[in-house]
Amino acid sequence: MAAAFGTVFMPEMAISWFDGKSWSPAEMVPSDKLTLHPGAHVLHYASTCFEGLKAFRHEDGSVAIFRMDRNVARLAQSSRLLALPAIDEKQVTDMIIQTVKRFAADVPAPPGSLYIRPTHFGTEPAIGKAAAPSLSSCLYILVSPVGDYFAGGDTALRLLLEDDGMRCAPHMGMIKSGGNYASALRPTLEAKAAFKADQILFCPGGDVQETGAANFLLIDGNEIITKALDESFLHGVTRDSILTLARDLGMTVSERQLTVTELLERAAKPGCEAALSGTAAVLAPVGTLIHKGKEHPVGSGKPGATTLKLRKALNDIQWGKAEDKHGWLTRI
Ligand SMILES: *Cc1c(COP(=O)(O)O)cnc(C)c1O
């Protein structure tokens, strides 16, 4: 059996430290250890954010990174919103390229890829700073070769609709930060145990938002409906890419509020589809919504044709099989 997603790491990573004044020149160091003071800010007050993006091997042997500018900009935004030291976007871009180049020969062929995990966190040894930022920090680029996300077959996911609890505090939604996943974990485990749900779809106050680590899209005929961008949820690069490709294909994209009531009404129609979007899976079909103890199949309850078509359209660009019209790839 293949290793679980994200459990195999390349032996080196690019790293840089901020000492309160400047970033150290990036270095390649072993990726299996890191020395931190036990009082480091991140270990107590969760001053940490990360990114997830991928590099792909093309048939001509070249390697291309997908929408790196978006992920670097989001890391800068997460760092800003967490009051971490400002990152140097040019340096982080160079560190990503340096790390991917170092392991270019090990980038798996499609449907595999090299998953890239830039990580930034506060290192100041100061446990009295519960309400003050870390003045020093560390940023590294960890990379992990990953296989086919759908190796076990394309099963449609089961989502529990949660209309009371939240994934995270609303002002933290657009930050890709560790604490948000810790916050969503216990309810997600409870949903698994009670309903065999794969994920919770958080719908605070009846407003359909997102799951623990992916955005939600409803596909009704020629229309895609998904929540409009606001502070409360993570602005996925995959979400943006899929919506762009859907517009290219002549679909209607509605970024607006979607209520649980409307979702369940539409999902009951034959031909309706739903999907989760994120870098790891691209687009994962949703087959069942569970609400107040009742199961609602989405359309046929099976992976939808439009979902698979959109996923293929995006994979084809990533894999170098379709023209990169929007300039999403950085060849290294
Ligand atoms: C990372 C993430 C997503 C998906 O973002 P992509 O840029 O598409 O990978 C969606 N929601 C949450 C909470 C996430 O952490």
XYZ file of C-alpha atoms and ligand atoms in Angstrom:
347
model
C 0.000 0.000 0.000
C 1.200 3.508 -0.806
C 2.253 5.766 2.087
C -0.472 8.021 3.490
C -0.652 11.521 1.961
C 2.018 13.786 3.422
C 3.995 11.204 5.411
C 7.048 10.955 3.147
C 9.430 13.931 3.024
C 12.374 14.857 0.871
C 15.528 14.900 3.055
C 16.269 18.650 2.800
C 14.349 21.907 2.927
C 15.094 25.591 2.430
C 14.946 27.543 5.688
C 15.301 31.181 6.789
C 15.115 32.785 10.236
C 13.885 36.295 11.104
C 15.854 37.702 14.049
C 13.704 40.743 14.704
C 15.453 42.839 12.048
C 16.095 40.787 8.922
C 15.702 37.393 7.284
C 18.801 35.193 7.178
C 19.951 34.063 3.719
C 18.046 30.881 2.792
C 19.919 27.642 3.435
C 19.219 24.012 2.554
C 19.157 21.956 5.767
C 18.129 18.401 6.758
C 14.323 18.208 6.940
C 14.043 15.707 9.803
C 14.816 17.995 12.719
C 14.438 21.546 13.936
C 15.794 23.068 17.135
C 13.373 25.328 18.990
C 13.347 26.844 22.448
C 10.595 25.117 24.509
C 9.296 28.614 25.245
C 8.917 29.414 21.523
C 5.829 31.576 20.934
C 4.294 29.123 18.435
C 4.239 26.252 20.956
C 2.164 28.266 23.417
C 0.166 30.810 21.451
C -0.141 29.094 18.027
C 1.547 31.849 16.015
C 1.769 29.697 12.901
C 0.565 29.594 9.316
C 1.294 27.444 6.301
C 0.605 26.917 2.620
C -0.066 23.942 0.362
C 0.789 23.949 -3.344
C 2.073 21.445 -5.864
C 4.747 20.898 -8.495
C 3.981 18.607 -11.438
C 6.134 16.567 -13.795
C 5.330 17.063 -17.496
C 5.830 14.539 -20.287
C 8.874 16.423 -21.622
C 10.533 15.903 -18.225
C 10.165 19.531 -17.095
C 8.666 20.450 -13.719
C 6.012 23.147 -13.226
C 4.672 24.750 -10.026
C 0.959 25.656 -9.997
C -0.121 29.217 -9.034
C 2.833 29.813 -6.714
C 2.207 33.598 -6.689
C -1.225 33.052 -5.114
C 0.103 30.816 -2.363
C 2.981 33.156 -1.540
C 0.565 36.107 -1.394
C -1.744 34.122 0.906
C 1.180 33.220 3.206
C 2.027 36.928 3.387
C -1.611 37.697 4.252
C -1.816 34.938 6.884
C 1.421 36.183 8.453
C 0.093 39.756 8.517
C -3.241 38.785 10.057
C -1.444 36.737 12.752
C 0.931 39.626 13.575
C 3.916 37.468 12.599
C 6.958 39.210 11.078
C 6.323 40.198 7.446
C 7.629 37.619 4.990
C 9.811 38.602 2.023
C 7.678 37.342 -0.883
C 10.579 37.347 -3.341
C 12.742 35.338 -0.931
C 9.962 32.824 -0.226
C 9.387 32.386 -3.982
C 13.105 31.750 -4.458
C 13.113 29.275 -1.547
C 10.220 27.312 -3.097
C 11.987 27.190 -6.461
C 15.295 26.242 -4.816
C 13.695 23.345 -2.909
C 11.724 22.032 -5.893
C 14.829 22.286 -8.112
C 16.854 20.346 -5.553
C 14.367 17.460 -5.824
C 13.217 17.959 -9.424
C 14.291 14.414 -10.307
C 12.008 13.046 -7.553
C 8.788 14.822 -8.589
C 6.319 11.962 -9.214
C 4.619 11.709 -12.615
C 0.844 12.409 -12.781
C -1.453 11.621 -11.105
C 1.272 12.059 -8.453
C 2.985 15.365 -7.681
C 5.354 17.070 -5.271
C 3.319 18.671 -2.475
C 5.003 21.843 -1.150
C 4.389 23.003 2.420
C 5.790 26.493 3.237
C 5.490 27.020 7.006
C 5.992 30.191 9.071
C 5.877 30.444 12.878
C 6.904 32.592 15.842
C 10.079 31.474 17.624
C 10.576 34.107 20.330
C 11.192 32.395 23.697
C 8.690 34.529 25.627
C 5.830 32.759 27.414
C 4.653 36.077 28.831
C 3.602 37.155 25.340
C 0.077 35.714 25.285
C -1.197 39.054 24.019
C 1.872 40.246 22.139
C 3.454 39.091 18.882
C 6.621 37.052 18.459
C 9.388 39.344 17.205
C 11.376 36.481 15.683
C 10.204 33.687 13.401
C 11.216 30.801 11.179
C 10.089 29.950 7.649
C 10.834 26.719 5.793
C 9.732 24.903 2.653
C 9.033 21.229 3.349
C 8.266 19.023 0.327
C 6.523 15.669 0.125
C 6.054 13.422 -2.932
C 2.407 12.362 -3.137
C 0.593 9.745 -5.199
C -2.884 9.539 -6.705
C -5.370 11.057 -4.246
C -8.113 8.895 -5.733
C -6.098 5.648 -5.781
C -8.830 3.960 -3.745
C -11.438 4.843 -6.423
C -13.686 7.854 -6.739
C -16.121 7.513 -3.867
C -18.569 10.312 -3.145
C -18.078 11.937 0.251
C -20.575 12.142 3.108
C -20.822 15.577 4.740
C -22.532 16.426 7.998
C -24.190 19.867 7.802
C -23.483 21.708 11.045
C -25.654 24.792 11.435
C -24.613 25.772 14.935
C -20.894 25.272 15.496
C -18.171 27.070 13.586
C -14.921 25.803 12.069
C -13.017 28.626 13.729
C -13.533 32.135 15.050
C -15.019 34.215 12.193
C -12.115 36.701 12.095
C -9.663 33.794 11.646
C -11.387 32.221 8.645
C -9.155 33.508 5.866
C -5.923 32.653 7.697
C -4.346 29.270 6.909
C -3.315 28.751 10.511
C -2.815 25.670 12.684
C -5.238 26.711 15.412
C -8.163 26.633 12.981
C -7.621 22.916 12.287
C -7.303 22.160 15.991
C -10.598 24.011 16.433
C -12.407 21.894 13.809
C -10.964 18.554 14.887
C -13.178 17.491 17.787
C -16.495 18.212 16.029
C -15.182 16.405 12.935
C -14.240 13.305 14.957
C -17.677 13.366 16.582
C -19.346 13.587 13.150
C -17.308 10.593 11.991
C -18.272 8.538 15.017
C -21.970 9.465 15.042
C -22.775 9.647 11.306
C -19.838 8.026 9.465
C -19.394 11.477 7.944
C -16.119 12.146 6.111
C -16.195 15.862 6.891
C -18.352 18.543 8.478
C -19.711 21.233 6.189
C -19.830 24.211 8.535
C -22.968 26.308 7.975
C -23.100 28.789 10.873
C -26.566 30.287 11.150
C -27.650 28.314 8.071
C -24.995 29.944 5.808
C -23.126 27.246 3.845
C -19.418 27.957 4.363
C -16.722 25.260 3.987
C -15.352 22.066 5.549
C -12.302 21.715 7.803
C -9.850 22.049 4.921
C -11.753 22.482 1.629
C -14.186 24.850 -0.074
C -17.695 23.729 -1.053
C -19.231 24.045 -4.539
C -22.784 23.220 -5.582
C -23.167 22.370 -9.268
C -26.736 22.644 -10.535
C -26.878 22.105 -14.284
C -24.918 24.916 -15.933
C -24.554 26.891 -12.707
C -21.953 26.707 -9.932
C -22.969 28.239 -6.626
C -20.458 28.947 -3.867
C -20.114 31.377 -0.997
C -18.822 34.836 -1.961
C -15.430 35.734 -0.497
C -15.516 37.246 2.982
C -13.324 37.104 6.096
C -14.968 34.006 7.518
C -13.493 31.283 5.317
C -10.324 30.295 3.464
C -10.032 31.648 -0.072
C -8.921 28.537 -1.926
C -6.680 28.783 -4.959
C -8.406 25.666 -6.306
C -11.810 27.313 -5.800
C -10.657 30.302 -7.839
C -9.129 28.059 -10.535
C -12.234 25.881 -10.885
C -14.518 28.943 -11.086
C -12.256 30.430 -13.777
C -12.350 27.208 -15.821
C -16.120 26.934 -15.339
C -16.526 30.470 -16.783
C -14.216 29.490 -19.682
C -16.539 26.526 -20.345
C -19.548 28.868 -20.494
C -20.964 27.965 -17.091
C -22.685 30.518 -14.858
C -20.713 31.176 -11.676
C -22.745 32.508 -8.757
C -20.630 33.667 -5.820
C -23.275 34.446 -3.260
C -24.827 33.299 -0.034
C -26.196 29.743 -0.105
C -28.476 28.677 2.722
C -28.864 25.146 4.036
C -32.526 25.268 2.958
C -31.659 26.142 -0.650
C -28.807 23.607 -0.666
C -31.085 20.744 0.398
C -33.807 21.783 -2.073
C -31.398 21.904 -4.990
C -29.473 18.756 -3.955
C -32.682 16.719 -4.180
C -32.991 17.437 -7.905
C -31.727 14.736 -10.251
C -28.494 15.829 -11.940
C -27.458 18.103 -9.096
C -23.817 17.720 -7.963
C -21.633 18.945 -5.130
C -17.881 18.926 -4.621
C -15.094 19.971 -2.279
C -12.159 21.906 -3.735
C -8.604 22.010 -2.428
C -5.026 21.486 -3.557
C -4.708 17.888 -2.313
C -7.701 16.437 -4.177
C -8.485 19.286 -6.657
C -12.200 18.407 -6.728
C -13.706 15.625 -4.607
C -17.324 14.597 -5.309
C -19.887 14.857 -2.503
C -22.632 12.225 -2.571
C -24.556 12.632 0.671
C -25.528 15.508 2.963
C -26.566 14.621 6.505
C -28.758 17.176 8.255
C -30.569 16.809 11.574
C -30.051 13.029 11.446
C -31.514 12.663 7.940
C -29.535 11.657 4.843
C -30.009 13.630 1.625
C -28.360 12.217 -1.501
C -26.955 14.887 -3.834
C -28.469 14.088 -7.257
C -27.717 10.424 -7.932
C -25.451 10.236 -4.853
C -22.578 9.269 -7.152
C -19.597 11.319 -8.446
C -21.050 13.826 -10.936
C -20.071 14.195 -14.590
C -19.491 17.978 -14.374
C -17.357 17.550 -11.239
C -15.156 15.038 -13.057
C -15.043 17.232 -16.187
C -13.894 20.292 -14.208
C -11.326 18.281 -12.288
C -9.939 16.912 -15.552
C -9.807 20.410 -17.081
C -7.690 21.621 -14.150
C -5.514 18.471 -14.015
C -4.872 18.772 -17.777
C -3.388 22.255 -17.258
C -1.373 21.160 -14.216
C -0.080 18.096 -16.057
C 0.902 20.057 -19.196
C -1.756 18.373 -21.347
C -3.807 21.522 -22.029
C -2.771 25.068 -22.817
C -1.960 27.180 -19.745
C -4.096 30.117 -20.940
C -4.122 31.919 -17.611
C -0.357 31.705 -16.992
C -0.754 29.530 -13.877
C 2.416 27.456 -14.253
C 5.996 28.390 -13.291
C 8.419 26.103 -15.115
C 11.636 25.508 -13.257
C -6.227 25.047 2.244
C -7.671 25.176 2.513
C -8.632 25.245 1.492
C -8.294 25.016 0.055
O -7.391 25.938 -0.435
P -6.582 25.620 -1.768
O -5.793 26.856 -1.988
O -7.559 25.367 -2.831
O -5.744 24.419 -1.485
C -9.949 25.492 1.838
N -10.319 25.628 3.131
C -9.430 25.551 4.135
C -9.909 25.732 5.521
C -8.090 25.308 3.857
O -7.213 25.199 4.849
